[in-house]
Amino acid sequence: MAGELVLLDFWPSPFGMRSRIALAEKGIPYEYREEDLRNKSDLLLQMNPVHKKIPVLIHNGKPVCESVIQVQYIDEVWHDKAPLIPSDPYQRAVARFWVDFIDKKIYELGSKIWKTKGEEQANAKKEFIECLKLLEGELGDKTYFGGESLGYVDVALVPFYSWFYAYEKCGDFSIEAECPKMIAWVKRCMQKESVAKSLPDQEKVYEFILQLKKVFGSE
C-alpha cells in the first residue's frame, strides 16, 4: 500500500516527530509540508476539521489524525518493515499504557516548566522528574522500550528529547543528573538515523520557546 503520502506538520512539534520517525524507520517516502499555525492551510482545515491541528498524515487523499493513531496506522499498513507495535496482545497493551502515560504527562508538565515560575514551576519539575523515573523503571535494562529494537513507546517518547534543553534552561535543572538512564536511552535512540534526522536542534527549539514565552508573557 504505497500511494501518495503527505505529512502536514510543524517543525518543533514532538507529535509530528513521532510520525517522521515511524516513516523513516520503515523507509517510507513521503511529502513533508510545513504548516504555519498562525495561518493554517485550507488543506489542514479540510483534512482535520474537528481539531484543526497538526500532524495530519494524508494517505491517498485520506486523512489520519492524532500522532499515536498515525504511528499505529503506519505500523499496520507497512507491517512487513521494522515492526513497532508488539505482536503479543499483552505486550501491546503494556506499550499502549505507557504511550497513554506519556501523552497525559510529559507534554503538559514540560509546558508548565517553561510557562510558569516559582512554586508552580517547582512542582511541575518535581512531577516531571518523577514521571521520567517511572519510565526509567519500565525501561529497566532493555536497550529500548521495545526490547532490542525501536518500538512504539520509544517513538512516542524520544521526540520530547528535542525539548529537554529548553525545559532545563527555563527550569534551571539537569535531566541527566536526575535521570541518567533516560539520557543513556536517548543517546542510543539518537544513534539511529531515523531518530537523529527527525528531531530538530535543541537550541533551535529553545529559541522557539523563548518566542512563545513572550507571547504567553511568562518571561
GROMACS .gro file of C-alpha atoms in nm, residues 9 11 13-14 16-27 30 71 82 84 143-146 148-164 182-202 205:
model
   63
    9ASP     CA    1   0.342   1.916   1.028
   11TRP     CA    2   0.892   2.151   1.275
   13SER     CA    3   0.609   1.950   1.720
   14PRO     CA    4   0.708   1.641   1.923
   16GLY     CA    5   0.475   1.530   1.435
   17MET     CA    6   0.821   1.392   1.508
   18ARG     CA    7   0.658   1.061   1.601
   19SER     CA    8   0.523   1.015   1.251
   20ARG     CA    9   0.850   1.133   1.098
   21ILE     CA   10   1.044   0.872   1.298
   22ALA     CA   11   0.798   0.591   1.220
   23LEU     CA   12   0.810   0.667   0.847
   24ALA     CA   13   1.189   0.699   0.849
   25GLU     CA   14   1.233   0.376   1.049
   26LYS     CA   15   1.031   0.191   0.786
   27GLY     CA   16   1.195   0.371   0.494
   30TYR     CA   17   0.653   1.093   0.181
   71VAL     CA   18   0.209   0.557   1.425
   82ALA     CA   19   1.061  -0.266   1.109
   84LEU     CA   20   0.699  -0.101   1.603
  143THR     CA   21   1.817  -0.141   2.506
  144TYR     CA   22   1.488   0.020   2.403
  145PHE     CA   23   1.139   0.018   2.548
  146GLY     CA   24   1.065  -0.212   2.253
  148GLU     CA   25   1.628  -0.496   2.118
  149SER     CA   26   1.466  -0.279   1.853
  150LEU     CA   27   1.300   0.062   1.848
  151GLY     CA   28   0.931   0.028   1.940
  152TYR     CA   29   0.605   0.214   1.991
  153VAL     CA   30   0.695   0.364   2.330
  154ASP     CA   31   1.037   0.475   2.205
  155VAL     CA   32   0.880   0.651   1.907
  156ALA     CA   33   0.625   0.821   2.135
  157LEU     CA   34   0.876   0.943   2.393
  158VAL     CA   35   1.205   1.026   2.220
  159PRO     CA   36   1.073   1.335   2.034
  160PHE     CA   37   1.047   1.516   2.368
  161TYR     CA   38   1.425   1.498   2.397
  162SER     CA   39   1.439   1.786   2.149
  163TRP     CA   40   1.258   1.994   2.413
  164PHE     CA   41   1.465   1.877   2.715
  182MET     CA   42   1.679   0.808   3.049
  183ILE     CA   43   1.953   1.012   2.881
  184ALA     CA   44   2.157   0.697   2.809
  185TRP     CA   45   1.847   0.557   2.635
  186VAL     CA   46   1.807   0.882   2.438
  187LYS     CA   47   2.168   0.858   2.320
  188ARG     CA   48   2.106   0.504   2.195
  189CYS     CA   49   1.798   0.624   2.008
  190MET     CA   50   1.989   0.915   1.859
  191GLN     CA   51   2.239   0.672   1.707
  192LYS     CA   52   1.957   0.563   1.477
  193GLU     CA   53   1.934   0.773   1.161
  194SER     CA   54   1.554   0.756   1.171
  195VAL     CA   55   1.556   0.939   1.505
  196ALA     CA   56   1.853   1.172   1.459
  197LYS     CA   57   1.721   1.312   1.130
  198SER     CA   58   1.366   1.352   1.262
  199LEU     CA   59   1.449   1.563   1.569
  200PRO     CA   60   1.532   1.933   1.535
  201ASP     CA   61   1.828   2.100   1.705
  202GLN     CA   62   1.764   2.152   2.078
  205VAL     CA   63   1.365   2.457   1.992
   0.00000   0.00000   0.00000
